[in-house]
Coordinates of C-alpha atoms in Angstrom, one line a residue:
M1 CA 6.8 10.1 -19.6
Q2 CA 10.4 9.2 -19.1
K3 CA 10.3 9.5 -15.3
E4 CA 7.2 7.3 -15.1
S5 CA 8.7 4.6 -17.4
M6 CA 11.8 4.4 -15.2
Q7 CA 9.6 3.2 -12.4
I8 CA 8.3 0.2 -14.4
P9 CA 11.3 -2.2 -13.8
G10 CA 11.2 -1.5 -10.1
M11 CA 7.5 -2.1 -9.9
V12 CA 7.6 -5.3 -11.9
G13 CA 10.5 -6.6 -9.8
S14 CA 8.8 -5.7 -6.5
S15 CA 5.6 -7.3 -7.7
V16 CA 7.3 -10.5 -8.6
A17 CA 9.1 -10.5 -5.3
F18 CA 5.8 -10.0 -3.4
A19 CA 4.1 -12.8 -5.3
S20 CA 7.0 -15.1 -4.7
V21 CA 7.0 -14.5 -1.0
E22 CA 3.2 -14.9 -1.0
I23 CA 3.4 -18.3 -2.7
V24 CA 6.0 -19.5 -0.2
S25 CA 4.1 -18.3 2.8
C26 CA 0.9 -19.9 1.6
G27 CA 2.8 -23.2 1.2
L28 CA 3.7 -22.9 4.9
G29 CA 0.1 -22.5 5.9
K30 CA -0.9 -18.9 5.5
G31 CA -4.6 -18.9 4.8
K32 CA -5.1 -21.9 7.1
H33 CA -6.6 -21.9 10.6
G34 CA -3.9 -21.4 13.3
W35 CA -4.6 -24.8 14.9
N36 CA -3.6 -26.4 11.6
V37 CA -0.2 -24.7 11.4
S38 CA 2.9 -25.9 13.2
L39 CA 4.8 -23.5 15.5
A40 CA 7.8 -23.6 13.2
N41 CA 5.7 -22.8 10.2
Y42 CA 3.9 -20.1 12.1
E43 CA 7.1 -18.3 12.9
S44 CA 8.3 -18.6 9.3
I45 CA 5.0 -17.2 8.0
Y46 CA 5.4 -14.1 10.2
V47 CA 8.9 -13.6 9.0
L48 CA 7.6 -13.6 5.4
V49 CA 4.6 -11.5 6.3
N50 CA 7.0 -8.7 7.5
I51 CA 9.0 -9.0 4.3
E52 CA 5.8 -8.8 2.3
A53 CA 4.7 -5.7 4.2
I54 CA 7.9 -4.0 3.4
I55 CA 7.7 -4.9 -0.3
Y56 CA 4.1 -3.7 -0.3
C57 CA 5.2 -0.3 0.9
L58 CA 7.8 0.0 -1.8
I59 CA 5.3 -1.0 -4.5
M60 CA 2.7 1.4 -3.2
F61 CA 5.1 4.4 -3.1
T62 CA 6.6 3.6 -6.5
A63 CA 3.1 3.3 -8.0
K64 CA 1.8 6.5 -6.5
Y65 CA 5.0 8.4 -7.4
A66 CA 4.6 7.3 -11.0
V67 CA 0.8 8.2 -11.1
L68 CA 1.5 11.6 -9.6
Q69 CA 4.3 12.3 -12.1
L70 CA 2.1 11.2 -14.9
I71 CA -0.8 13.5 -13.8
K72 CA 1.7 16.4 -13.5
S73 CA 3.1 15.8 -16.9
I74 CA -0.3 15.5 -18.6
F75 CA -2.1 18.4 -16.9
Y76 CA 0.3 20.7 -15.2
D77 CA 3.9 20.5 -16.6
H78 CA 3.3 23.8 -18.6
R79 CA 2.4 25.5 -15.3
R80 CA 5.3 24.8 -13.0
K81 CA 4.4 27.5 -10.5
K82 CA 0.8 26.3 -10.3
V83 CA -0.4 25.6 -6.8
V84 CA -1.6 22.1 -7.9
V85 CA 2.0 21.3 -8.9
R86 CA 3.1 22.1 -5.3
V87 CA 0.2 19.9 -4.0
I88 CA 1.4 17.0 -6.2
W89 CA 5.0 17.3 -4.9
G90 CA 3.5 17.6 -1.4
L91 CA 1.7 14.3 -1.9
I92 CA 4.9 12.7 -3.2
W93 CA 6.8 13.7 -0.1
A94 CA 3.9 12.9 2.2
N95 CA 3.7 9.4 0.8
L96 CA 7.4 8.9 1.0
L97 CA 7.3 9.9 4.7
L98 CA 4.3 7.7 5.3
Y99 CA 5.7 4.5 3.8
S100 CA 9.2 5.1 5.3
L101 CA 7.6 5.4 8.7
V102 CA 5.5 2.3 8.2
I103 CA 8.6 0.3 7.1
L104 CA 10.5 1.4 10.2
L105 CA 7.5 0.4 12.5
I106 CA 7.4 -3.0 10.7
I107 CA 11.1 -3.6 11.3
F108 CA 11.4 -2.1 14.8
G109 CA 7.8 -2.6 16.0
C110 CA 8.9 -5.3 18.5
K111 CA 11.7 -5.3 21.1
P112 CA 13.5 -7.5 20.5
I113 CA 12.8 -7.7 16.8
K114 CA 12.6 -11.5 17.0
K115 CA 9.3 -11.3 19.0
Q116 CA 7.5 -10.3 15.8
W117 CA 7.7 -13.9 14.6
S118 CA 8.3 -15.6 17.9
P119 CA 5.5 -14.7 20.4
A120 CA 7.1 -16.7 23.2
T121 CA 10.2 -14.5 23.2
P122 CA 10.2 -12.1 26.2
G123 CA 9.6 -8.5 25.2
H124 CA 6.9 -6.3 23.9
C125 CA 5.4 -5.1 20.5
I126 CA 3.3 -2.2 19.5
N127 CA -0.4 -2.9 19.1
Q128 CA -1.1 -3.8 15.5
A129 CA -4.2 -1.5 15.6
D130 CA -1.9 1.4 16.4
L131 CA 0.0 0.7 13.1
Y132 CA -2.8 -0.4 10.8
I133 CA -5.5 2.2 11.7
P134 CA -3.4 5.4 11.1
S135 CA -1.4 4.0 8.1
G136 CA -4.6 2.5 6.5
A137 CA -6.6 5.7 7.0
L138 CA -3.7 7.8 5.6
N139 CA -3.4 5.4 2.7
I140 CA -7.1 5.8 1.9
L141 CA -6.8 9.6 2.2
S142 CA -3.8 9.5 -0.1
D143 CA -5.7 7.4 -2.7
L144 CA -8.7 9.8 -2.6
T145 CA -6.5 12.9 -2.9
I146 CA -4.5 11.5 -5.9
L147 CA -7.9 10.6 -7.6
A148 CA -9.2 14.1 -7.0
V149 CA -6.2 15.9 -8.6
P150 CA -6.8 14.7 -12.3
L151 CA -10.6 14.9 -11.9
A152 CA -10.3 18.6 -10.9
A153 CA -8.2 19.2 -13.9
I154 CA -10.6 17.4 -16.2
S155 CA -13.6 19.4 -14.9
K156 CA -11.9 22.6 -16.0
L157 CA -11.2 21.5 -19.5
Q158 CA -13.0 23.4 -22.2
A159 CA -14.6 20.3 -23.7
P160 CA -18.0 18.7 -24.1
I161 CA -19.4 16.9 -21.1
K162 CA -19.1 13.5 -22.8
T163 CA -15.5 14.1 -23.4
K164 CA -14.9 15.0 -19.8
I165 CA -16.8 11.9 -18.6
A166 CA -14.7 9.7 -21.0
A167 CA -11.5 11.3 -19.7
G168 CA -12.6 10.9 -16.1
S169 CA -13.4 7.3 -16.6
L170 CA -9.8 6.6 -17.4
F171 CA -9.0 7.4 -13.8
S172 CA -11.9 5.3 -12.4
I173 CA -9.5 2.6 -11.4
G174 CA -8.5 4.9 -8.6
V175 CA -12.0 4.2 -7.1
F176 CA -11.2 0.4 -7.0
A177 CA -7.8 1.3 -5.4
C178 CA -9.7 3.1 -2.6
M179 CA -12.1 0.2 -2.1
A180 CA -9.2 -2.3 -1.9
S181 CA -7.5 -0.1 0.7
I182 CA -10.7 0.0 2.8
A183 CA -11.1 -3.8 2.5
R184 CA -7.5 -4.4 3.4
L185 CA -7.8 -2.2 6.5
S186 CA -10.9 -4.0 7.7
Y187 CA -9.2 -7.4 7.6
S188 CA -6.0 -6.0 9.1
L189 CA -7.9 -4.8 12.1
K190 CA -9.0 -8.3 12.9
L191 CA -5.5 -9.7 13.1
D192 CA -5.2 -9.1 16.8
L193 CA -8.5 -10.7 17.5
Y194 CA -8.3 -14.3 16.4
D195 CA -6.8 -16.8 14.0
A196 CA -4.3 -14.5 12.4
T197 CA -2.9 -17.0 9.9
W198 CA -6.4 -17.4 8.5
L199 CA -6.9 -13.7 8.1
L200 CA -3.5 -12.9 6.7
L201 CA -4.4 -14.3 3.3
P202 CA -7.3 -11.8 2.5
V203 CA -5.2 -8.9 3.8
N204 CA -2.6 -9.6 1.1
Q205 CA -5.2 -10.5 -1.5
W206 CA -6.6 -6.9 -1.1
A207 CA -3.1 -5.5 -1.3

């Protein structure tokens, strides 16, 4: 449990930072229709949105790392050579790679970087769908896989079915995490279509 508890200060700090940036960006007009937001505020909102996206990646990786370490310590620490332990470490490294790649694409997705928050700047950016669809789909797959690991362990316990159901229900929050990821992806895909400042709010609400 020591490894998991060490992640708590980082998660709390990142969550506070995320909420603080969200409050500031909403004050500038995020959540309003684009025609009601000044150009200066529009650019500031997008700077903050990029910062939020990076913080979100840090929060998600830290949370998944803590959950996977917790699952390993509860179910598999006494079987270090178990295939599932290797799967857990594989998931940790896969998530680290995924979120590191997403952060790099967020930072360097436009050339020059300034074009991310200043559309009039000459240059080009990657299509948002090219970022959100693969990363969102992989995030959902990651959530489902992490949810499956403890449920598989619980199903093999030599215990009454009621006990297994009760134990499995403790991990039911993972279902809501998957639903939130799907909802966030659906809103993210609309950002290129119209009125992005209006749609940015539900994207972050589902984060």
